[in-house]
Coordinates of C-alpha atoms in Angstrom, one line a residue:
Chain A
X1 CA -23.0 -1.7 26.9
X2 CA -21.9 0.1 30.0
X3 CA -18.6 0.9 28.6
X4 CA -20.1 2.7 25.7
X5 CA -21.8 5.1 28.1
X6 CA -18.7 6.2 29.9
X7 CA -17.7 9.7 29.1
X8 CA -14.3 8.7 28.0
X9 CA -15.6 6.3 25.4
X10 CA -18.0 9.0 24.2
X11 CA -15.1 11.3 23.6
X12 CA -13.2 8.7 21.7
X13 CA -16.4 8.0 19.6
X14 CA -16.7 11.6 18.8
X15 CA -13.1 11.9 17.7
X16 CA -13.3 8.8 15.4
X17 CA -16.6 10.2 14.0
X18 CA -14.9 13.5 13.1
X19 CA -11.8 11.7 11.8
X20 CA -13.9 9.4 9.6
X21 CA -15.8 12.3 8.2
X22 CA -12.7 14.4 7.5
X23 CA -11.0 11.5 5.9
X24 CA -14.0 10.7 3.8
X25 CA -14.1 14.2 2.4
X26 CA -10.4 14.3 1.6
X27 CA -10.6 10.8 0.2
X28 CA -13.0 12.2 -2.5
X29 CA -10.4 14.7 -3.6
X30 CA -7.7 12.0 -3.7
X31 CA -10.1 9.7 -5.7
X32 CA -10.6 12.3 -8.4
X33 CA -7.0 13.3 -8.4
X34 CA -6.4 9.5 -9.0
X35 CA -4.0 9.4 -6.1
X36 CA -5.7 7.0 -3.8
X37 CA -2.5 5.1 -3.0
X38 CA -0.6 8.3 -2.3
X39 CA -2.3 8.4 1.1
X40 CA -0.9 4.9 1.8
X41 CA 2.6 6.0 1.0
X42 CA 2.3 9.2 3.0
X43 CA 0.9 7.5 6.1
X44 CA 3.7 5.0 6.2
X45 CA 6.2 7.9 5.6
X46 CA 4.9 9.6 8.7
X47 CA 6.2 6.9 11.1
X48 CA 9.9 8.2 11.4
X49 CA 8.6 11.7 12.2
X50 CA 6.4 10.4 15.0
X51 CA 9.3 8.6 16.6
X52 CA 11.8 11.4 16.2
X53 CA 9.3 13.9 17.6
X54 CA 8.7 11.6 20.6
X55 CA 12.5 11.1 21.1
X56 CA 13.1 14.9 21.0
X57 CA 10.2 16.0 23.2
X58 CA 10.7 13.1 25.6
X59 CA 7.0 12.3 26.3
X60 CA 3.9 11.5 24.4
X61 CA 2.3 14.7 23.3
X62 CA -0.1 14.4 20.4
X63 CA 0.4 17.8 18.9
X64 CA 4.2 17.5 18.9
X65 CA 3.9 14.1 17.3
X66 CA 1.5 15.4 14.7
X67 CA 4.0 18.1 13.7
X68 CA 6.7 15.4 13.4
X69 CA 4.5 13.2 11.4
X70 CA 3.5 16.0 9.1
X71 CA 7.1 17.0 8.4
X72 CA 8.1 13.5 7.7
X73 CA 5.1 12.8 5.4
X74 CA 5.7 16.0 3.5
X75 CA 9.3 15.1 3.1
X76 CA 8.1 11.7 1.6
X77 CA 5.7 13.6 -0.7
X78 CA 8.5 15.8 -1.8
X79 CA 10.8 12.8 -2.5
X80 CA 8.1 11.1 -4.5
X81 CA 7.5 14.0 -6.8
X82 CA 11.3 14.6 -7.1
X83 CA 12.0 11.0 -8.1
X84 CA 9.1 11.0 -10.5
X85 CA 10.0 14.3 -12.2
X86 CA 13.7 13.9 -12.5
X87 CA 14.2 10.3 -13.4
X88 CA 12.5 7.7 -15.5
X89 CA 11.0 6.0 -12.4
X90 CA 7.2 5.9 -12.4
X91 CA 5.1 7.3 -9.7
X92 CA 3.9 4.0 -8.3
X93 CA 7.4 2.7 -8.0
X94 CA 8.5 5.9 -6.2
X95 CA 5.5 5.6 -3.8
X96 CA 6.4 2.0 -3.0
X97 CA 10.0 2.9 -2.3
X98 CA 9.3 5.9 -0.1
X99 CA 6.6 3.9 1.7
X100 CA 8.8 1.0 2.6
X101 CA 12.1 2.8 3.2
X102 CA 10.5 5.4 5.4
X103 CA 8.7 2.7 7.3
X104 CA 11.9 0.8 7.7
X105 CA 13.6 3.9 9.1
X106 CA 10.7 4.4 11.4
X107 CA 11.0 0.8 12.7
X108 CA 14.7 1.3 13.2
X109 CA 14.2 4.4 15.3
X110 CA 11.3 2.9 17.1
X111 CA 13.4 0.0 18.2
X112 CA 16.1 2.3 19.4
X113 CA 13.7 4.5 21.3
X114 CA 12.0 1.5 22.9
X115 CA 15.4 0.2 24.0
X116 CA 16.8 3.4 25.5
X117 CA 13.6 5.3 26.6
X118 CA 11.8 5.2 29.9
X119 CA 8.5 3.5 30.7
X120 CA 6.1 5.9 29.1
X121 CA 6.9 5.1 25.5
X122 CA 4.8 2.0 25.4
X123 CA 2.1 3.8 23.6
X124 CA 4.4 4.3 20.5
X125 CA 3.6 0.8 19.2
X126 CA 0.0 1.8 19.1
X127 CA 0.9 4.1 16.2
X128 CA 1.3 1.1 14.0
X129 CA -2.2 -0.4 14.4
X130 CA -3.9 2.4 16.2
X131 CA -5.3 2.4 19.7
X132 CA -8.1 4.9 20.0
X133 CA -8.9 3.8 23.6
X134 CA -5.5 5.1 24.7
X135 CA -6.4 8.7 23.8
X136 CA -6.7 11.2 26.6
X137 CA -9.0 14.2 26.6
X138 CA -6.4 16.6 25.3
X139 CA -5.7 14.3 22.3
X140 CA -9.4 14.3 21.5
X141 CA -9.5 18.1 21.5
X142 CA -6.5 18.3 19.2
X143 CA -8.0 15.8 16.8
X144 CA -11.4 17.5 16.8
X145 CA -9.9 20.9 16.1
X146 CA -7.7 19.7 13.3
X147 CA -10.4 17.5 11.8
X148 CA -12.8 20.5 11.7
X149 CA -10.2 22.6 10.1
X150 CA -9.8 20.1 7.3
X151 CA -13.5 19.9 6.8
X152 CA -13.9 23.6 6.7
X153 CA -11.0 23.9 4.1
X154 CA -12.8 21.5 1.8
X155 CA -16.2 23.1 2.3
X156 CA -15.4 26.8 1.9
X157 CA -13.3 26.3 -1.2
X158 CA -15.7 23.8 -2.7
X159 CA -16.1 25.5 -6.0
X160 CA -12.3 25.9 -6.4
X161 CA -11.7 22.2 -5.6
X162 CA -14.2 21.2 -8.2
X163 CA -12.6 23.3 -10.9
X164 CA -9.1 22.2 -9.8
X165 CA -10.0 18.5 -10.0
X166 CA -12.2 18.4 -13.1
X167 CA -10.9 21.1 -15.3
X168 CA -7.4 22.2 -14.3
X169 CA -6.8 24.2 -17.5
X170 CA -10.0 26.2 -17.1
X171 CA -9.1 26.8 -13.4
X172 CA -5.8 28.2 -14.4
X173 CA -7.5 30.4 -17.0
X174 CA -9.6 31.8 -14.2
X175 CA -6.4 32.6 -12.3
X176 CA -6.6 29.8 -9.8
X177 CA -3.0 28.8 -9.2
X178 CA -2.7 25.1 -9.5
X179 CA 0.6 25.2 -7.6
X180 CA -1.2 26.7 -4.6
X181 CA -4.1 24.3 -4.9
X182 CA -1.7 21.3 -5.1
X183 CA 0.1 22.7 -2.0
X184 CA -3.2 23.1 0.0
X185 CA -4.3 19.6 -1.2
X186 CA -1.1 18.0 0.0
X187 CA -1.3 19.9 3.3
X188 CA -4.9 18.8 4.1
X189 CA -4.1 15.2 3.0
X190 CA -1.1 15.1 5.3
X191 CA -3.1 16.7 8.1
X192 CA -5.9 14.1 7.9
X193 CA -3.4 11.3 7.8
X194 CA -1.4 12.4 10.8
X195 CA -4.5 13.0 13.0
X196 CA -5.7 9.5 12.0
X197 CA -2.5 7.7 12.8
X198 CA -3.3 7.7 16.6
X199 CA -6.6 6.1 16.1
X200 CA -6.2 3.8 13.1
X201 CA -2.4 3.4 12.8
X202 CA 0.0 4.1 9.9
X203 CA -0.7 0.8 8.1
X204 CA -4.5 1.1 7.7
X205 CA -4.9 4.9 7.6
X206 CA -5.2 4.9 3.8
X207 CA -8.3 2.7 4.0
X208 CA -10.2 5.6 5.7
X209 CA -9.5 7.8 2.8
X210 CA -10.0 5.3 0.0
X211 CA -12.9 3.1 0.9
X212 CA -15.6 5.7 1.8
X213 CA -15.0 7.7 -1.4
X214 CA -15.2 4.6 -3.6
X215 CA -18.4 3.6 -1.8
X216 CA -19.9 7.0 -2.3
X217 CA -19.2 6.7 -6.0
X218 CA -21.8 4.0 -6.2
X219 CA -24.6 6.3 -5.0
X220 CA -24.0 9.5 -6.9
X221 CA -22.3 11.2 -9.8
X222 CA -22.5 14.6 -8.3
X223 CA -19.3 15.7 -6.7
X224 CA -21.1 17.5 -3.9
X225 CA -23.3 14.6 -3.0
X226 CA -20.3 12.3 -3.3
X227 CA -18.4 14.3 -0.7
X228 CA -21.4 14.4 1.7
X229 CA -22.0 10.7 1.3
X230 CA -18.3 9.8 1.7
X231 CA -18.2 11.9 4.9
X232 CA -21.2 10.1 6.2
X233 CA -19.8 6.6 5.4
X234 CA -16.5 7.5 6.9
X235 CA -18.1 8.8 10.1
X236 CA -20.3 5.8 10.4
X237 CA -17.4 3.4 9.9
X238 CA -15.4 5.3 12.5
X239 CA -18.2 5.0 15.1
X240 CA -19.1 1.4 14.4
X241 CA -15.5 0.2 14.3
X242 CA -14.7 2.0 17.6
X243 CA -17.7 0.5 19.3
X244 CA -17.0 -3.0 18.1
X245 CA -13.3 -2.8 19.1
X246 CA -14.3 -1.6 22.6
X247 CA -16.0 -5.0 23.2
X248 CA -12.8 -7.0 23.3
X249 CA -9.9 -6.4 25.6
X250 CA -7.0 -4.7 23.9
X251 CA -8.4 -5.1 20.4
X252 CA -6.9 -2.6 18.0
X253 CA -9.3 0.1 16.7
X254 CA -7.9 0.4 13.2
X255 CA -8.8 -2.9 11.7
X256 CA -12.3 -2.8 13.0
X257 CA -12.9 0.6 11.5
X258 CA -11.6 -0.6 8.2
X259 CA -13.8 -3.7 8.4
X260 CA -16.9 -1.6 9.1
X261 CA -15.9 0.6 6.2
X262 CA -15.6 -2.4 3.9
X263 CA -19.0 -3.7 4.9
X264 CA -20.5 -0.3 3.8
X265 CA -18.5 -0.6 0.6
X266 CA -19.9 -4.0 -0.3
X267 CA -23.4 -2.8 0.5
X268 CA -22.9 0.2 -1.7
X269 CA -21.4 -1.9 -4.5
X270 CA -24.4 -4.2 -4.5
X271 CA -27.3 -1.8 -3.9
X272 CA -25.8 1.6 -4.8
X273 CA -28.4 3.6 -6.8
X274 CA -25.9 4.9 -9.4
X275 CA -23.7 2.0 -10.4
X276 CA -24.6 -0.7 -8.0
X277 CA -24.5 -4.2 -9.3
X278 CA -28.1 -5.0 -8.6
X279 CA -29.3 -1.8 -10.2
X280 CA -27.2 -2.4 -13.2
X281 CA -28.5 -6.0 -13.6
X282 CA -32.1 -4.8 -13.4
X283 CA -31.4 -2.1 -16.0
X284 CA -29.7 -4.6 -18.2
X285 CA -32.7 -6.8 -18.1
X286 CA -35.1 -4.0 -18.9
X287 CA -32.9 -2.8 -21.8
X288 CA -32.7 -6.4 -23.1
X289 CA -36.5 -6.7 -23.0
X290 CA -37.0 -3.4 -24.8
X291 CA -34.4 -4.2 -27.4
X292 CA -36.0 -7.6 -28.0
X293 CA -39.4 -5.9 -28.3
X294 CA -37.9 -3.4 -30.7
X295 CA -36.4 -6.1 -32.9
X296 CA -39.5 -8.1 -33.2
X297 CA -41.5 -5.0 -34.1
X298 CA -38.9 -4.1 -36.7
X299 CA -38.8 -7.6 -38.2
X300 CA -42.6 -7.8 -38.4
X301 CA -42.6 -4.3 -40.0
X302 CA -40.0 -5.4 -42.6
X303 CA -41.9 -8.6 -43.3
X304 CA -45.0 -6.5 -44.0
X305 CA -43.1 -4.2 -46.4
X306 CA -41.6 -7.0 -48.3
X307 CA -44.0 -8.4 -50.9
Chain B
X1 CA 29.0 -26.0 10.3
X2 CA 28.3 -22.4 9.5
X3 CA 28.4 -19.8 12.2
X4 CA 25.3 -17.9 13.4
X5 CA 26.2 -14.7 11.5
X6 CA 26.9 -16.6 8.4
X7 CA 23.4 -18.2 8.4
X8 CA 21.8 -14.8 8.9
X9 CA 23.8 -13.2 6.1
X10 CA 23.0 -16.2 3.8
X11 CA 19.3 -15.8 4.6
X12 CA 19.4 -12.1 4.0
X13 CA 21.2 -12.6 0.7
X14 CA 18.7 -15.1 -0.5
X15 CA 15.9 -12.7 0.3
X16 CA 17.8 -10.0 -1.7
X17 CA 18.3 -12.4 -4.6
X18 CA 14.6 -13.6 -4.8
X19 CA 13.3 -10.1 -4.4
X20 CA 15.7 -8.7 -6.9
X21 CA 14.5 -10.9 -9.7
X22 CA 10.8 -10.5 -9.0
X23 CA 11.2 -6.8 -8.3
X24 CA 12.7 -6.2 -11.8
X25 CA 9.6 -7.5 -13.5
X26 CA 7.3 -5.7 -11.0
X27 CA 8.8 -2.4 -12.0
X28 CA 8.8 -3.1 -15.7
X29 CA 5.1 -4.2 -15.5
X30 CA 4.3 -1.1 -13.4
X31 CA 2.9 -3.1 -10.6
X32 CA 5.0 -1.8 -7.7
X33 CA 1.9 -1.1 -5.6
X34 CA 0.5 -4.5 -6.3
X35 CA 3.5 -5.9 -4.5
X36 CA 2.7 -3.7 -1.6
X37 CA -0.9 -5.0 -1.6
X38 CA 0.1 -8.6 -1.9
X39 CA 2.7 -8.3 0.9
X40 CA -0.1 -7.2 3.2
X41 CA -2.7 -9.7 2.2
X42 CA -0.4 -12.6 2.5
X43 CA -0.8 -12.1 6.2
X44 CA -4.5 -13.1 5.9
X45 CA -3.5 -16.2 4.0
X46 CA -1.0 -17.3 6.7
X47 CA -3.5 -16.6 9.5
X48 CA -6.3 -18.6 7.8
X49 CA -3.9 -21.4 7.0
X50 CA -2.8 -21.5 10.6
X51 CA -6.4 -21.4 12.0
X52 CA -7.3 -24.3 9.7
X53 CA -4.3 -26.6 10.3
X54 CA -3.0 -25.3 13.6
X55 CA 0.5 -25.6 12.1
X56 CA 3.0 -23.0 11.1
X57 CA 5.0 -25.2 8.8
X58 CA 6.4 -24.0 5.5
X59 CA 4.1 -25.7 3.1
X60 CA 0.8 -24.6 4.7
X61 CA 2.0 -21.1 4.8
X62 CA 3.1 -21.2 1.1
X63 CA -0.3 -22.5 0.0
X64 CA -2.2 -20.0 2.1
X65 CA 0.0 -17.2 0.8
X66 CA -0.5 -18.2 -2.9
X67 CA -4.2 -18.3 -2.5
X68 CA -4.3 -14.9 -0.7
X69 CA -2.0 -13.4 -3.4
X70 CA -4.1 -14.7 -6.2
X71 CA -7.3 -13.7 -4.5
X72 CA -5.9 -10.1 -4.2
X73 CA -4.9 -10.0 -7.8
X74 CA -8.3 -11.3 -8.9
X75 CA -10.3 -9.1 -6.7
X76 CA -8.4 -6.0 -7.8
X77 CA -9.0 -6.9 -11.4
X78 CA -12.6 -7.6 -10.8
X79 CA -13.3 -4.3 -9.1
X80 CA -11.4 -2.6 -11.8
X81 CA -13.6 -4.2 -14.4
X82 CA -16.6 -3.1 -12.4
X83 CA -15.5 0.5 -12.8
X84 CA -13.4 1.3 -9.8
X85 CA -10.1 3.1 -10.5
X86 CA -7.1 0.7 -10.6
X87 CA -5.3 2.2 -7.6
X88 CA -8.5 2.8 -5.6
X89 CA -9.4 -0.9 -6.1
X90 CA -5.9 -1.9 -4.9
X91 CA -6.4 0.3 -1.9
X92 CA -9.8 -1.2 -1.1
X93 CA -8.8 -4.8 -1.5
X94 CA -5.6 -4.9 0.4
X95 CA -6.7 -2.8 3.4
X96 CA -9.8 -4.9 3.8
X97 CA -8.1 -8.3 3.6
X98 CA -5.2 -7.0 5.9
X99 CA -7.8 -5.7 8.4
X100 CA -9.5 -9.1 8.5
X101 CA -6.2 -10.8 9.1
X102 CA -5.3 -8.5 12.0
X103 CA -8.8 -8.9 13.5
X104 CA -8.5 -12.7 13.3
X105 CA -5.1 -12.6 15.1
X106 CA -6.5 -10.1 17.7
X107 CA -9.6 -12.2 18.4
X108 CA -7.6 -15.4 18.7
X109 CA -5.5 -13.7 21.4
X110 CA -2.9 -15.5 23.5
X111 CA -1.3 -17.1 20.5
X112 CA 2.4 -17.2 21.1
X113 CA 3.1 -18.5 17.6
X114 CA 1.2 -16.0 15.6
X115 CA 2.3 -12.5 16.4
X116 CA 1.3 -9.5 14.2
X117 CA 4.5 -7.7 15.0
X118 CA 6.6 -10.7 14.1
X119 CA 4.8 -11.1 10.8
X120 CA 5.2 -7.4 10.0
X121 CA 8.7 -6.8 11.1
X122 CA 10.2 -10.2 10.8
X123 CA 12.8 -11.6 13.2
X124 CA 15.9 -12.7 11.4
X125 CA 17.7 -13.3 14.6
X126 CA 15.5 -16.4 15.3
X127 CA 16.2 -17.9 11.9
X128 CA 19.3 -19.9 12.7
X129 CA 17.6 -21.6 15.7
X130 CA 14.7 -23.0 13.8
X131 CA 16.4 -25.8 11.9
X132 CA 15.5 -28.9 10.0
X133 CA 17.7 -31.9 9.3
X134 CA 18.3 -32.8 5.7
X135 CA 20.2 -35.9 4.5
X136 CA 23.7 -35.1 3.2
X137 CA 23.5 -31.4 4.2
X138 CA 22.9 -31.7 7.9
X139 CA 21.0 -29.1 10.0
X140 CA 20.0 -26.1 8.1
X141 CA 17.5 -23.4 9.1
X142 CA 14.0 -23.8 7.8
X143 CA 13.9 -20.3 6.4
X144 CA 17.0 -20.9 4.3
X145 CA 15.6 -24.2 3.0
X146 CA 12.4 -22.4 2.0
X147 CA 14.2 -19.5 0.4
X148 CA 16.4 -21.8 -1.6
X149 CA 13.4 -23.7 -2.9
X150 CA 11.7 -20.5 -3.8
X151 CA 14.8 -19.2 -5.5
X152 CA 15.0 -22.4 -7.6
X153 CA 11.3 -22.1 -8.5
X154 CA 11.7 -18.4 -9.5
X155 CA 14.8 -19.1 -11.6
X156 CA 13.2 -22.0 -13.3
X157 CA 10.0 -20.2 -14.2
X158 CA 11.8 -17.0 -15.3
X159 CA 14.5 -18.7 -17.3
X160 CA 12.2 -21.3 -18.9
X161 CA 10.0 -18.6 -20.3
X162 CA 12.5 -15.7 -20.4
X163 CA 11.4 -14.5 -23.9
X164 CA 7.7 -14.6 -22.9
X165 CA 8.3 -12.7 -19.7
X166 CA 10.3 -10.1 -21.6
X167 CA 7.6 -9.6 -24.2
X168 CA 4.7 -9.5 -21.8
X169 CA 6.5 -7.0 -19.6
X170 CA 7.5 -4.6 -22.4
X171 CA 4.7 -5.0 -24.9
X172 CA 1.7 -6.9 -23.7
X173 CA -0.4 -6.0 -26.7
X174 CA 2.2 -7.5 -29.1
X175 CA 2.6 -10.6 -26.8
X176 CA -1.2 -11.1 -26.9
X177 CA -1.3 -10.9 -30.7
X178 CA 1.5 -13.5 -30.9
X179 CA -0.6 -15.9 -28.9
X180 CA 1.1 -15.7 -25.5
X181 CA -1.4 -16.1 -22.7
X182 CA -0.9 -12.7 -21.1
X183 CA -3.5 -13.1 -18.5
X184 CA -2.3 -16.5 -17.3
X185 CA 1.2 -15.2 -17.1
X186 CA -0.1 -12.3 -15.0
X187 CA -1.5 -14.7 -12.5
X188 CA 1.6 -16.9 -12.5
X189 CA 3.6 -13.8 -11.8
X190 CA 1.3 -12.8 -8.9
X191 CA 1.8 -16.3 -7.5
X192 CA 5.6 -15.8 -7.7
X193 CA 5.2 -12.5 -5.9
X194 CA 3.2 -14.2 -3.1
X195 CA 5.7 -17.0 -2.7
X196 CA 8.6 -14.7 -2.5
X197 CA 6.8 -12.6 0.0
X198 CA 6.0 -15.5 2.3
X199 CA 9.5 -17.0 2.0
X200 CA 10.9 -13.6 3.0
X201 CA 8.5 -13.2 5.9
X202 CA 10.6 -14.8 8.6
X203 CA 13.6 -12.7 7.6
X204 CA 12.3 -9.2 6.9
X205 CA 8.6 -9.2 7.5
X206 CA 5.7 -8.2 5.3
X207 CA 6.3 -4.5 4.9
X208 CA 10.0 -4.5 4.6
X209 CA 9.8 -7.1 1.8
X210 CA 8.3 -4.3 -0.3
X211 CA 11.5 -2.4 0.1
X212 CA 13.5 -5.4 -0.9
X213 CA 11.3 -6.0 -3.9
X214 CA 11.0 -2.5 -5.3
X215 CA 14.0 -0.4 -4.3
X216 CA 17.0 -2.5 -5.6
X217 CA 15.2 -3.0 -8.9
X218 CA 14.4 0.7 -9.2
X219 CA 18.0 1.5 -8.5
X220 CA 19.1 -1.0 -11.2
X221 CA 16.6 0.5 -13.6
X222 CA 18.6 3.7 -13.4
X223 CA 21.9 2.1 -14.5
X224 CA 21.0 0.1 -17.6
X225 CA 18.6 -0.4 -20.4
X226 CA 19.1 -4.1 -20.8
X227 CA 16.9 -6.6 -19.0
X228 CA 19.5 -9.2 -18.3
X229 CA 21.9 -6.5 -16.9
X230 CA 19.1 -5.0 -14.8
X231 CA 18.2 -8.4 -13.3
X232 CA 21.9 -9.0 -12.4
X233 CA 22.3 -5.5 -10.9
X234 CA 19.0 -5.8 -9.0
X235 CA 20.0 -9.1 -7.4
X236 CA 23.5 -7.6 -6.6
X237 CA 21.9 -4.4 -5.0
X238 CA 19.5 -6.6 -3.0
X239 CA 22.2 -8.7 -1.6
X240 CA 24.5 -5.8 -0.9
X241 CA 21.8 -3.8 0.9
X242 CA 20.8 -6.9 2.9
X243 CA 24.4 -7.2 4.2
X244 CA 24.9 -3.5 4.8
X245 CA 21.6 -3.4 6.6
X246 CA 22.6 -6.2 8.9
X247 CA 25.8 -4.4 9.9
X248 CA 24.0 -1.1 10.4
X249 CA 21.6 -2.9 12.7
X250 CA 24.5 -4.5 14.6
X251 CA 26.2 -1.1 14.9
X252 CA 23.1 0.8 16.1
X253 CA 21.7 -2.2 17.9
X254 CA 18.3 -1.9 16.3
X255 CA 15.8 -3.8 14.1
X256 CA 17.5 -5.7 11.4
X257 CA 14.7 -5.7 8.9
X258 CA 14.2 -2.0 9.3
X259 CA 17.9 -1.4 8.7
X260 CA 17.8 -3.5 5.6
X261 CA 14.9 -1.5 4.2
X262 CA 16.8 1.6 5.0
X263 CA 19.9 0.3 3.3
X264 CA 18.0 -0.3 0.1
X265 CA 17.0 3.3 0.3
X266 CA 20.7 4.3 0.5
X267 CA 21.6 2.2 -2.5
X268 CA 18.8 3.8 -4.4
X269 CA 19.8 7.3 -3.3
X270 CA 23.3 6.8 -4.6
X271 CA 22.0 5.5 -7.9
X272 CA 19.5 8.3 -8.2
X273 CA 22.2 10.9 -7.7
X274 CA 25.3 9.4 -9.4
X275 CA 24.1 6.9 -12.0
X276 CA 25.8 7.9 -15.3
X277 CA 22.7 7.3 -17.4
X278 CA 19.9 8.7 -15.4
X279 CA 21.4 10.2 -12.3
X280 CA 20.5 13.7 -11.2
X281 CA 24.1 15.0 -10.7
X282 CA 25.1 13.7 -14.2
X283 CA 22.1 15.3 -15.9
X284 CA 22.9 18.6 -14.1
X285 CA 26.5 18.5 -15.2
X286 CA 25.8 17.9 -18.8
X287 CA 22.7 19.9 -19.1
X288 CA 20.6 17.2 -20.7
X289 CA 17.9 17.7 -18.0
X290 CA 15.0 15.7 -19.2
X291 CA 14.5 13.8 -22.4
X292 CA 11.3 15.1 -23.9
X293 CA 9.9 11.6 -24.7
X294 CA 10.1 10.4 -21.2
X295 CA 8.3 13.3 -19.7
X296 CA 5.0 11.7 -19.1
X297 CA 3.3 14.1 -16.9
X298 CA -0.4 13.4 -16.7

């Protein structure tokens, strides 16, 4: 318990809280764009950029690495849409290819950097599974600022996002450029992914985007409530996961955050007020009873009419 | 006796061949991301099998992997039936199971045999050292034996039911109306994917196996419209990129599995640009940009 009270841990907790909230909000957009797995492809695609940025800059600077990751993830997004639009290959195949080929390139470069570099590159491996505890104060500030930017972008343009996601034609009719909205969407998605890589790692980053939004779907049908709930679930998972992973020595943060998120998901799935399994079962029973009652009334009525 | 390099090249080619066959069907059935999911969750199957039996031998790993793969396929389907979008349900299932696997490894620390990095990246350089002795053949690496067995299983299952596979991949509705058990074949196929993944584990690791599964098959898809030709090309591309990848890795002195994944990307890029049927350059030259029927923008 002492460890949780140390100022450093509190900063890390704050950053995973903000990260979880930002990822939860963007995850809702991705969910309704039906592009949940895109985040998986893009987070893997960010790895070569992280390594190249490190190799060029020479030391571990989070901001430089975020820029590298963003460039490489955007390149991946560009390739996916290019392959999809100019050949007969479907989007999911394109995503799978970009994901694995970019990741392979990243591992190639990582091996070279680890072999040739000095001693201070040991933290690079942490980008695969995430090591939130290795963050220094400056990294936390960077993450906080970028996470808040993402949340603000979603919040101030809330109406526009809603139109863009649910009625793209109408949005275009109102003069909302879908090209611009798509651009901004990809930008915030990549931004969230790259700030999350340090804490959660490239492999599990997509879980932070996907799971909270799916959980939130079980509680509400309103887009606004869903975004708020998803942010809450994401933030809670971030905090709980970080706290649990701090118990063990050298435990990776990412898997624990994902596990916490999954627990929230199962709870929502069972007890969610909108589509939860328990609620559904109860509703089904009530309906059955009423239907049965209705039928017996009808049949008795018919019997009375018949001579 | 074969040399060290020859064993490695043989292992890599076997991976390319197994993945090439399975990958073709993965793409035609539009299940590329399912392969990604299964390649991750197989890790959980292996970890659990290890914790239960304390052994890392082939057969335990295979059984654990098949169970994990089927569990993934079933959970995805179940969530989807409960109203979660297909790709969101893939995302939820595989990240959760993978996270549990990594947590199990991390908590059981100090385990020299079970190393996350090894499982994810593979270490083909160790393959020739880990041998078993067979009558008649002599010492052969365990991974080669396993890959050969898996290749035989895949070939048997695919060839024995070739017509059924073709029909269920291209027109599942017609297949169902003809009385072919489409759902059962789906789960058989998922088992094949898991088996392939786990056999390729030692050589290329969990994530790079996705590259070997999807990319050569996608490249082959750009060259032909015939299933049999596509299967052949896909296997050929897989083997070629495995060998190119090995030499790139030697040349740059870097991760072999990473280079193999990268090499599949190169093969795809060449196909994407220069394939006479669907290549970008060819379409530009002859101005038949995009056939209207295949433009399935959503």
